[in-house]
Amino acid sequence: MTFPRRIDLRSDTVTQPDEAMRVAMSAAEVGDDVLDHDPTMRRLEQEAAALLGMGAALWVPSGTMGNLIALMHHLERGDRYLAPRAAHVLEAELGSGAWLAGGMPQPLEWSGGPGRVSPEDLRTHLGGGAPYYALRTRLLCLENTHNFAGGAVTPPDEHAKLVALAAEAGLRVHLDGARLWNASVALGVPPAALTVGVDTVQVCLSKGLGAPVGSLVCGSELFIAQARRLRKMLGGGVRQGGVLAAAGLLALGRIPELATDHANATALADGLAELGWQVGKPETNIVIAAVPDTGYALAGLDKLGVAAVAVPGGVRFVTHRDVSAADIAEVLDRIRSAAERSAAVTAG
Ligand SMILES: *Cc1c(COP(=O)(O)O)cnc(C)c1O
């Protein structure tokens, strides 16, 4: 049996720039960003900094580069940095925090809930009073939403406690906010409510907001001056970047639309649960289902024209602006029919 259309739930990064975005890109006012600071880049950076309550922002080609620039800025060789277990900076950035920023990674258990460290537990990892030969703990990395914990949200009061503890111990704080927009929509608070007290934050435009390329790394004016040098060093200085920034500006206006992705994720999770799948309640746009054999499950879904990805012990589905509520109903229909067919075969 073949299905005409593949429904791609691997990631919100598969979103395509739509017509309005392509028009904005083609009309963008541009200049040489390395020499003069491209005017559309400048507008995007100013808008993003204001939206996030940060001093300044710098466009970067990827979230990975944004995180790396922050880590390179904060860490000296051998400095320890803390992050919740399975954080993107620990698991999905090729070890660049160690390799290129020279840091010593320390994963922290999810003592405060999925993807979250409790303040009590964080307190025991802050260093302080250690002998001279101990590692120096320099940086706390937070991730909101936490990707591999299924898009888990950290609320502002809990965020404030973690940041206050880090500050007391003299640690800097970097927030990996690739999907901070999703957290802000889920909580009904402005994005700036979730960056309080952080030194630096990285946010993605290329995920649920639908821009083809781009992230922003934000911090103080002083940090941004250094970040611009680091970006150039890493090969991320671009010329007429305004073509990409124009898409980013449109993307920033689409934050409220993420609520649709969240509703679709809930519908998917509820439907899968009804079909007997073991699935957690999504907090945002990521659904993780536990399966006994990940490869088998993904191959079965692939045959049904449904694309997902593997996570440890399960499969991950991500809803996004290029899948509709009808698409989610279609996914559930295909899975239901396949289960009925195989039950018929077993019974027969
Ligand atoms: C996607 C993601 C990144 C990296 O973004 P890229 O643009 O893919 O490099 C960083 N952190 C988290 C939590 C992410 O989900």
mmCIF file of C-alpha atoms and ligand atoms in Angstrom:
data_model
loop_
_atom_site.group_PDB
_atom_site.id
_atom_site.type_symbol
_atom_site.label_atom_id
_atom_site.label_comp_id
_atom_site.label_asym_id
_atom_site.label_seq_id
_atom_site.Cartn_x
_atom_site.Cartn_y
_atom_site.Cartn_z
ATOM 1 C CA MET A 1 0.000 0.000 0.000
ATOM 2 C CA THR A 2 1.450 3.381 -0.921
ATOM 3 C CA PHE A 3 0.364 6.757 0.327
ATOM 4 C CA PRO A 4 0.616 9.710 -2.019
ATOM 5 C CA ARG A 5 1.951 12.197 0.478
ATOM 6 C CA ARG A 6 4.648 11.985 3.104
ATOM 7 C CA ILE A 7 3.823 13.787 6.319
ATOM 8 C CA ASP A 8 7.098 15.001 7.770
ATOM 9 C CA LEU A 9 7.141 15.179 11.563
ATOM 10 C CA ARG A 10 10.900 14.773 11.978
ATOM 11 C CA SER A 11 11.450 18.364 13.051
ATOM 12 C CA ASP A 12 10.109 21.901 12.824
ATOM 13 C CA THR A 13 13.295 22.644 10.850
ATOM 14 C CA VAL A 14 11.668 21.126 7.723
ATOM 15 C CA THR A 15 9.354 24.155 7.412
ATOM 16 C CA GLN A 16 9.668 25.897 4.052
ATOM 17 C CA PRO A 17 9.716 29.666 3.564
ATOM 18 C CA ASP A 18 6.254 30.551 2.285
ATOM 19 C CA GLU A 19 5.288 32.976 -0.465
ATOM 20 C CA ALA A 20 5.160 36.060 1.805
ATOM 21 C CA MET A 21 8.621 35.240 3.118
ATOM 22 C CA ARG A 22 10.080 34.764 -0.352
ATOM 23 C CA VAL A 23 8.611 38.086 -1.450
ATOM 24 C CA ALA A 24 10.085 39.844 1.596
ATOM 25 C CA MET A 25 13.467 38.235 0.892
ATOM 26 C CA SER A 26 13.512 39.366 -2.718
ATOM 27 C CA ALA A 27 12.585 42.929 -1.716
ATOM 28 C CA ALA A 28 15.098 43.207 1.152
ATOM 29 C CA GLU A 29 17.327 46.253 1.402
ATOM 30 C CA VAL A 30 20.856 44.881 1.710
ATOM 31 C CA GLY A 31 24.474 45.904 2.219
ATOM 32 C CA ASP A 32 27.804 44.259 3.054
ATOM 33 C CA ASP A 33 27.282 43.109 6.640
ATOM 34 C CA VAL A 34 30.998 42.509 7.280
ATOM 35 C CA LEU A 35 32.004 45.992 6.083
ATOM 36 C CA ASP A 36 28.982 48.142 6.872
ATOM 37 C CA HIS A 37 26.402 46.179 8.866
ATOM 38 C CA ASP A 38 23.594 45.244 6.461
ATOM 39 C CA PRO A 39 20.535 47.486 7.159
ATOM 40 C CA THR A 40 18.003 44.634 7.292
ATOM 41 C CA MET A 41 20.298 42.611 9.556
ATOM 42 C CA ARG A 42 20.526 45.637 11.828
ATOM 43 C CA ARG A 43 16.723 45.936 11.988
ATOM 44 C CA LEU A 44 16.303 42.260 12.785
ATOM 45 C CA GLU A 45 18.969 42.370 15.497
ATOM 46 C CA GLN A 46 17.399 45.432 17.116
ATOM 47 C CA GLU A 47 13.907 43.940 17.070
ATOM 48 C CA ALA A 48 15.095 40.638 18.475
ATOM 49 C CA ALA A 49 17.097 42.267 21.269
ATOM 50 C CA ALA A 50 14.056 44.339 22.290
ATOM 51 C CA LEU A 51 11.739 41.321 22.161
ATOM 52 C CA LEU A 52 14.114 39.324 24.358
ATOM 53 C CA GLY A 53 14.921 42.146 26.785
ATOM 54 C CA MET A 54 18.624 41.886 25.987
ATOM 55 C CA GLY A 55 21.114 44.699 25.295
ATOM 56 C CA ALA A 56 21.949 43.641 21.741
ATOM 57 C CA ALA A 57 21.724 40.737 19.295
ATOM 58 C CA LEU A 58 23.792 39.246 16.510
ATOM 59 C CA TRP A 59 22.438 37.182 13.617
ATOM 60 C CA VAL A 60 24.241 33.858 13.171
ATOM 61 C CA PRO A 61 23.718 31.189 10.507
ATOM 62 C CA SER A 62 22.767 28.461 12.991
ATOM 63 C CA GLY A 63 21.802 27.814 16.579
ATOM 64 C CA THR A 64 24.879 25.665 16.951
ATOM 65 C CA MET A 65 27.098 28.619 16.056
ATOM 66 C CA GLY A 66 25.159 30.907 18.417
ATOM 67 C CA ASN A 67 25.646 28.515 21.320
ATOM 68 C CA LEU A 68 29.309 27.998 20.438
ATOM 69 C CA ILE A 69 30.016 31.734 20.309
ATOM 70 C CA ALA A 70 28.479 32.131 23.777
ATOM 71 C CA LEU A 71 30.465 29.202 25.184
ATOM 72 C CA MET A 72 33.707 30.459 23.615
ATOM 73 C CA HIS A 73 33.055 33.832 25.185
ATOM 74 C CA HIS A 74 32.274 32.499 28.667
ATOM 75 C CA LEU A 75 34.758 29.639 29.026
ATOM 76 C CA GLU A 76 38.489 29.399 29.392
ATOM 77 C CA ARG A 77 40.192 26.096 28.691
ATOM 78 C CA GLY A 78 39.379 23.534 31.374
ATOM 79 C CA ASP A 79 36.456 25.472 32.842
ATOM 80 C CA ARG A 80 33.500 23.324 33.787
ATOM 81 C CA TYR A 81 30.079 24.103 32.383
ATOM 82 C CA LEU A 82 26.845 22.666 33.718
ATOM 83 C CA ALA A 83 23.847 21.695 31.614
ATOM 84 C CA PRO A 84 20.807 19.460 32.114
ATOM 85 C CA ARG A 85 21.353 15.919 30.836
ATOM 86 C CA ALA A 86 20.834 15.503 27.071
ATOM 87 C CA ALA A 87 21.012 19.263 26.519
ATOM 88 C CA HIS A 88 21.629 20.165 22.877
ATOM 89 C CA VAL A 89 25.023 21.698 23.808
ATOM 90 C CA LEU A 90 26.024 18.332 25.306
ATOM 91 C CA GLU A 91 24.564 15.865 22.812
ATOM 92 C CA ALA A 92 23.968 17.437 19.431
ATOM 93 C CA GLU A 93 26.723 19.964 18.715
ATOM 94 C CA LEU A 94 29.640 17.599 18.011
ATOM 95 C CA GLY A 95 31.232 18.260 21.379
ATOM 96 C CA SER A 96 32.125 21.776 20.228
ATOM 97 C CA GLY A 97 31.731 23.066 23.807
ATOM 98 C CA ALA A 98 34.780 20.962 24.647
ATOM 99 C CA TRP A 99 36.508 20.834 21.286
ATOM 100 C CA LEU A 100 36.346 24.491 20.297
ATOM 101 C CA ALA A 101 35.338 26.359 23.472
ATOM 102 C CA GLY A 102 37.651 24.252 25.680
ATOM 103 C CA GLY A 103 35.032 23.568 28.359
ATOM 104 C CA MET A 104 34.597 20.505 30.560
ATOM 105 C CA PRO A 105 30.944 19.435 30.299
ATOM 106 C CA GLN A 106 29.020 18.353 33.390
ATOM 107 C CA PRO A 107 25.531 16.949 32.753
ATOM 108 C CA LEU A 108 23.030 17.489 35.576
ATOM 109 C CA GLU A 109 20.204 15.050 36.351
ATOM 110 C CA TRP A 110 16.597 16.023 35.665
ATOM 111 C CA SER A 111 15.895 16.493 39.368
ATOM 112 C CA GLY A 112 13.285 19.215 38.789
ATOM 113 C CA GLY A 113 11.187 17.455 36.135
ATOM 114 C CA PRO A 114 11.800 16.516 32.482
ATOM 115 C CA GLY A 115 14.830 18.438 31.187
ATOM 116 C CA ARG A 116 14.997 20.504 34.353
ATOM 117 C CA VAL A 117 17.411 20.728 37.261
ATOM 118 C CA SER A 118 15.983 21.539 40.681
ATOM 119 C CA PRO A 119 17.465 24.548 42.512
ATOM 120 C CA GLU A 120 18.392 22.259 45.453
ATOM 121 C CA ASP A 121 20.342 19.956 43.164
ATOM 122 C CA LEU A 122 21.966 22.814 41.261
ATOM 123 C CA ARG A 123 23.258 24.207 44.559
ATOM 124 C CA THR A 124 25.364 21.060 45.072
ATOM 125 C CA HIS A 125 27.100 21.519 41.696
ATOM 126 C CA LEU A 126 28.118 25.146 41.815
ATOM 127 C CA GLY A 127 31.668 24.563 43.006
ATOM 128 C CA GLY A 128 32.893 27.076 45.560
ATOM 129 C CA GLY A 129 35.312 26.299 48.378
ATOM 130 C CA ALA A 130 37.020 23.625 46.246
ATOM 131 C CA PRO A 131 40.798 23.111 46.477
ATOM 132 C CA TYR A 132 43.049 24.821 43.930
ATOM 133 C CA TYR A 133 43.380 21.691 41.798
ATOM 134 C CA ALA A 134 39.628 21.300 41.343
ATOM 135 C CA LEU A 135 37.898 22.294 38.127
ATOM 136 C CA ARG A 136 36.680 25.828 38.016
ATOM 137 C CA THR A 137 32.916 25.892 37.423
ATOM 138 C CA ARG A 138 32.213 28.874 35.243
ATOM 139 C CA LEU A 139 28.941 28.549 33.368
ATOM 140 C CA LEU A 140 25.396 27.251 33.683
ATOM 141 C CA CYS A 141 23.670 26.394 30.393
ATOM 142 C CA LEU A 142 19.890 26.192 30.493
ATOM 143 C CA GLU A 143 17.627 24.985 27.672
ATOM 144 C CA ASN A 144 14.047 26.253 27.320
ATOM 145 C CA THR A 145 12.237 24.421 25.873
ATOM 146 C CA HIS A 146 14.330 21.299 26.435
ATOM 147 C CA ASN A 147 14.375 19.476 23.107
ATOM 148 C CA PHE A 148 15.248 15.897 24.072
ATOM 149 C CA ALA A 149 12.981 16.058 27.123
ATOM 150 C CA GLY A 150 10.088 16.512 24.675
ATOM 151 C CA GLY A 151 9.887 20.290 24.426
ATOM 152 C CA ALA A 152 9.678 20.687 28.196
ATOM 153 C CA VAL A 153 9.076 24.191 29.515
ATOM 154 C CA THR A 154 10.817 25.904 32.435
ATOM 155 C CA PRO A 155 8.486 28.516 34.008
ATOM 156 C CA PRO A 156 9.816 31.976 34.940
ATOM 157 C CA ASP A 157 9.796 31.472 38.735
ATOM 158 C CA GLU A 158 11.899 28.331 38.494
ATOM 159 C CA HIS A 159 14.192 29.982 35.932
ATOM 160 C CA ALA A 160 14.674 32.918 38.352
ATOM 161 C CA LYS A 161 15.725 30.589 41.179
ATOM 162 C CA LEU A 162 18.333 28.821 39.030
ATOM 163 C CA VAL A 163 19.737 32.062 37.692
ATOM 164 C CA ALA A 164 19.933 33.594 41.184
ATOM 165 C CA LEU A 165 21.856 30.588 42.514
ATOM 166 C CA ALA A 166 24.292 30.722 39.592
ATOM 167 C CA ALA A 167 24.845 34.456 40.082
ATOM 168 C CA GLU A 168 25.475 33.995 43.822
ATOM 169 C CA ALA A 169 28.182 31.460 43.004
ATOM 170 C CA GLY A 170 29.746 33.718 40.358
ATOM 171 C CA LEU A 171 28.665 31.570 37.399
ATOM 172 C CA ARG A 172 27.602 33.045 34.097
ATOM 173 C CA VAL A 173 24.362 31.822 32.530
ATOM 174 C CA HIS A 174 23.765 30.969 28.883
ATOM 175 C CA LEU A 175 20.252 30.069 27.770
ATOM 176 C CA ASP A 176 19.814 27.836 24.740
ATOM 177 C CA GLY A 177 16.456 29.205 23.671
ATOM 178 C CA ALA A 178 16.240 27.543 20.252
ATOM 179 C CA ARG A 179 12.509 27.128 21.034
ATOM 180 C CA LEU A 180 12.130 29.869 23.653
ATOM 181 C CA TRP A 181 9.244 31.176 21.524
ATOM 182 C CA ASN A 182 7.355 27.945 22.155
ATOM 183 C CA ALA A 183 7.918 28.250 25.901
ATOM 184 C CA SER A 184 6.642 31.832 25.858
ATOM 185 C CA VAL A 185 3.479 30.834 23.967
ATOM 186 C CA ALA A 186 2.854 27.792 26.181
ATOM 187 C CA LEU A 187 3.196 29.906 29.333
ATOM 188 C CA GLY A 188 1.434 32.977 27.951
ATOM 189 C CA VAL A 189 4.326 35.250 28.939
ATOM 190 C CA PRO A 190 6.499 37.511 26.736
ATOM 191 C CA PRO A 191 9.852 36.009 25.643
ATOM 192 C CA ALA A 192 11.687 38.596 27.774
ATOM 193 C CA ALA A 193 10.119 37.078 30.913
ATOM 194 C CA LEU A 194 12.177 33.941 30.235
ATOM 195 C CA THR A 195 15.578 35.605 29.782
ATOM 196 C CA VAL A 196 15.681 37.480 33.088
ATOM 197 C CA GLY A 197 19.179 37.354 34.589
ATOM 198 C CA VAL A 198 20.901 35.451 31.781
ATOM 199 C CA ASP A 199 24.161 36.734 30.324
ATOM 200 C CA THR A 200 23.527 35.348 26.857
ATOM 201 C CA VAL A 201 20.703 33.649 24.966
ATOM 202 C CA GLN A 202 20.467 31.928 21.601
ATOM 203 C CA VAL A 203 17.164 31.749 19.704
ATOM 204 C CA CYS A 204 16.317 30.034 16.390
ATOM 205 C CA LEU A 205 14.365 31.602 13.516
ATOM 206 C CA SER A 206 14.666 28.496 11.348
ATOM 207 C CA LYS A 207 12.470 26.131 13.370
ATOM 208 C CA GLY A 208 8.797 26.674 14.156
ATOM 209 C CA LEU A 209 8.890 30.272 12.925
ATOM 210 C CA GLY A 210 9.682 29.053 9.433
ATOM 211 C CA ALA A 211 12.688 31.129 8.313
ATOM 212 C CA PRO A 212 14.994 29.178 5.978
ATOM 213 C CA VAL A 213 18.211 30.079 7.839
ATOM 214 C CA GLY A 214 19.258 31.870 10.963
ATOM 215 C CA SER A 215 19.488 32.258 14.696
ATOM 216 C CA LEU A 216 20.347 35.143 16.973
ATOM 217 C CA VAL A 217 22.749 35.234 19.866
ATOM 218 C CA CYS A 218 22.030 38.010 22.345
ATOM 219 C CA GLY A 219 23.735 39.612 25.323
ATOM 220 C CA SER A 220 25.245 42.944 26.364
ATOM 221 C CA GLU A 221 26.648 45.392 23.789
ATOM 222 C CA LEU A 222 30.094 44.377 24.985
ATOM 223 C CA PHE A 223 29.347 40.701 24.447
ATOM 224 C CA ILE A 224 28.024 41.382 20.943
ATOM 225 C CA ALA A 225 31.228 43.225 19.973
ATOM 226 C CA GLN A 226 33.203 40.112 20.954
ATOM 227 C CA ALA A 227 30.604 37.777 19.425
ATOM 228 C CA ARG A 228 30.966 39.544 16.068
ATOM 229 C CA ARG A 229 34.701 38.762 16.123
ATOM 230 C CA LEU A 230 34.069 35.132 17.082
ATOM 231 C CA ARG A 231 31.427 34.750 14.357
ATOM 232 C CA LYS A 232 33.909 35.994 11.759
ATOM 233 C CA MET A 233 36.571 33.641 13.130
ATOM 234 C CA LEU A 234 34.177 30.707 12.746
ATOM 235 C CA GLY A 235 33.409 31.649 9.150
ATOM 236 C CA GLY A 236 29.977 33.033 9.927
ATOM 237 C CA GLY A 237 30.458 36.590 8.695
ATOM 238 C CA VAL A 238 28.091 37.006 5.753
ATOM 239 C CA ARG A 239 27.770 39.771 3.199
ATOM 240 C CA GLN A 240 24.272 40.685 1.900
ATOM 241 C CA GLY A 241 22.671 38.829 4.793
ATOM 242 C CA GLY A 242 19.643 41.090 4.658
ATOM 243 C CA VAL A 243 18.056 38.600 2.260
ATOM 244 C CA LEU A 244 18.006 36.135 5.161
ATOM 245 C CA ALA A 245 17.262 38.741 7.827
ATOM 246 C CA ALA A 246 14.125 39.776 5.914
ATOM 247 C CA ALA A 247 12.799 36.256 6.423
ATOM 248 C CA GLY A 248 13.784 36.512 10.087
ATOM 249 C CA LEU A 249 11.809 39.715 10.572
ATOM 250 C CA LEU A 250 8.685 38.023 9.228
ATOM 251 C CA ALA A 251 9.406 34.997 11.398
ATOM 252 C CA LEU A 252 9.422 37.129 14.570
ATOM 253 C CA GLY A 253 5.861 38.203 13.774
ATOM 254 C CA ARG A 254 4.678 34.610 13.744
ATOM 255 C CA ILE A 255 5.355 33.701 17.358
ATOM 256 C CA PRO A 256 1.645 33.591 18.362
ATOM 257 C CA GLU A 257 0.973 31.085 15.549
ATOM 258 C CA LEU A 258 3.004 28.482 17.442
ATOM 259 C CA ALA A 259 -0.135 27.887 19.533
ATOM 260 C CA THR A 260 -1.503 25.933 16.545
ATOM 261 C CA ASP A 261 1.533 23.632 16.570
ATOM 262 C CA HIS A 262 1.008 23.040 20.290
ATOM 263 C CA ALA A 263 -2.670 22.153 19.761
ATOM 264 C CA ASN A 264 -1.679 19.772 16.960
ATOM 265 C CA ALA A 265 0.930 18.107 19.176
ATOM 266 C CA THR A 266 -1.677 17.572 21.895
ATOM 267 C CA ALA A 267 -4.100 16.090 19.346
ATOM 268 C CA LEU A 268 -1.379 13.753 18.083
ATOM 269 C CA ALA A 269 -0.412 12.632 21.585
ATOM 270 C CA ASP A 270 -4.054 12.072 22.594
ATOM 271 C CA GLY A 271 -4.715 10.090 19.406
ATOM 272 C CA LEU A 272 -1.628 7.925 19.832
ATOM 273 C CA ALA A 273 -2.542 7.256 23.476
ATOM 274 C CA GLU A 274 -6.021 6.128 22.359
ATOM 275 C CA LEU A 275 -4.325 3.718 19.956
ATOM 276 C CA GLY A 276 -2.406 2.242 22.871
ATOM 277 C CA TRP A 277 0.894 4.039 22.406
ATOM 278 C CA GLN A 278 2.901 5.036 25.461
ATOM 279 C CA VAL A 279 3.158 8.739 25.072
ATOM 280 C CA GLY A 280 3.750 11.695 27.363
ATOM 281 C CA LYS A 281 1.596 14.822 27.406
ATOM 282 C CA PRO A 282 3.352 17.406 25.220
ATOM 283 C CA GLU A 283 4.000 20.811 26.766
ATOM 284 C CA THR A 284 4.740 22.430 23.396
ATOM 285 C CA ASN A 285 5.238 21.032 19.860
ATOM 286 C CA ILE A 286 7.238 17.858 20.562
ATOM 287 C CA VAL A 287 5.692 14.439 21.168
ATOM 288 C CA ILE A 288 7.845 11.594 22.422
ATOM 289 C CA ALA A 289 6.453 8.057 22.371
ATOM 290 C CA ALA A 290 8.237 5.190 24.115
ATOM 291 C CA VAL A 291 8.585 2.146 21.848
ATOM 292 C CA PRO A 292 10.282 -1.210 22.455
ATOM 293 C CA ASP A 293 12.158 -1.147 19.132
ATOM 294 C CA THR A 294 12.881 2.283 17.696
ATOM 295 C CA GLY A 295 14.152 1.072 14.313
ATOM 296 C CA TYR A 296 11.114 -1.150 13.823
ATOM 297 C CA ALA A 297 8.706 1.633 14.789
ATOM 298 C CA LEU A 298 10.333 4.182 12.462
ATOM 299 C CA ALA A 299 10.371 1.706 9.552
ATOM 300 C CA GLY A 300 6.672 0.958 10.162
ATOM 301 C CA LEU A 301 5.817 4.670 10.210
ATOM 302 C CA ASP A 302 7.894 5.238 7.083
ATOM 303 C CA LYS A 303 5.807 2.622 5.237
ATOM 304 C CA LEU A 304 2.742 4.645 6.207
ATOM 305 C CA GLY A 305 4.277 7.821 4.810
ATOM 306 C CA VAL A 306 4.927 9.289 8.258
ATOM 307 C CA ALA A 307 8.414 10.535 9.075
ATOM 308 C CA ALA A 308 9.669 10.797 12.673
ATOM 309 C CA VAL A 309 13.102 10.480 14.292
ATOM 310 C CA ALA A 310 14.673 8.267 16.927
ATOM 311 C CA VAL A 311 15.350 9.415 20.453
ATOM 312 C CA PRO A 312 16.733 7.145 23.187
ATOM 313 C CA GLY A 313 13.987 4.600 23.938
ATOM 314 C CA GLY A 314 11.450 6.134 21.632
ATOM 315 C CA VAL A 315 10.424 8.123 18.613
ATOM 316 C CA ARG A 316 9.971 11.869 18.390
ATOM 317 C CA PHE A 317 7.280 13.681 16.400
ATOM 318 C CA VAL A 318 7.465 17.454 15.992
ATOM 319 C CA THR A 319 4.508 19.515 14.800
ATOM 320 C CA HIS A 320 5.125 22.654 12.748
ATOM 321 C CA ARG A 321 3.520 25.248 10.480
ATOM 322 C CA ASP A 322 3.684 23.001 7.399
ATOM 323 C CA VAL A 323 1.431 20.321 8.941
ATOM 324 C CA SER A 324 -2.232 21.046 9.603
ATOM 325 C CA ALA A 325 -4.761 19.609 12.042
ATOM 326 C CA ALA A 326 -6.081 17.566 9.080
ATOM 327 C CA ASP A 327 -2.586 16.148 8.511
ATOM 328 C CA ILE A 328 -2.442 15.031 12.147
ATOM 329 C CA ALA A 329 -5.851 13.349 11.800
ATOM 330 C CA GLU A 330 -4.513 11.664 8.642
ATOM 331 C CA VAL A 331 -1.424 10.380 10.509
ATOM 332 C CA LEU A 332 -3.654 8.882 13.198
ATOM 333 C CA ASP A 333 -5.941 7.335 10.540
ATOM 334 C CA ARG A 334 -3.025 5.690 8.778
ATOM 335 C CA ILE A 335 -1.680 4.248 12.046
ATOM 336 C CA ARG A 336 -5.150 3.058 13.088
ATOM 337 C CA SER A 337 -5.832 1.334 9.747
ATOM 338 C CA ALA A 338 -2.426 -0.345 9.768
ATOM 339 C CA ALA A 339 -3.041 -1.665 13.288
ATOM 340 C CA GLU A 340 -6.457 -3.005 12.212
ATOM 341 C CA ARG A 341 -4.941 -4.688 9.147
ATOM 342 C CA SER A 342 -2.249 -6.396 11.173
ATOM 343 C CA ALA A 343 -4.823 -7.454 13.808
ATOM 344 C CA ALA A 344 -6.897 -8.979 10.981
ATOM 345 C CA VAL A 345 -3.850 -10.839 9.698
ATOM 346 C CA THR A 346 -3.037 -12.129 13.188
ATOM 347 C CA ALA A 347 -6.671 -13.205 13.766
ATOM 348 C CA GLY A 348 -6.894 -14.774 10.309
HETATM 349 C C1 LIG B 1 17.987 22.996 16.883
HETATM 350 C C2 LIG B 1 18.607 23.317 18.190
HETATM 351 C C3 LIG B 1 19.843 23.966 18.268
HETATM 352 C C4 LIG B 1 20.724 24.209 17.075
HETATM 353 O O1 LIG B 1 20.209 24.868 16.007
HETATM 354 P P1 LIG B 1 20.807 24.631 14.525
HETATM 355 O O2 LIG B 1 20.327 25.840 13.815
HETATM 356 O O3 LIG B 1 20.204 23.361 14.057
HETATM 357 O O4 LIG B 1 22.281 24.572 14.623
HETATM 358 C C5 LIG B 1 20.320 24.285 19.516
HETATM 359 N N1 LIG B 1 19.633 23.982 20.623
HETATM 360 C C6 LIG B 1 18.459 23.359 20.594
HETATM 361 C C7 LIG B 1 17.746 23.064 21.871
HETATM 362 C C8 LIG B 1 17.904 22.988 19.381
HETATM 363 O O5 LIG B 1 16.732 22.333 19.359
#
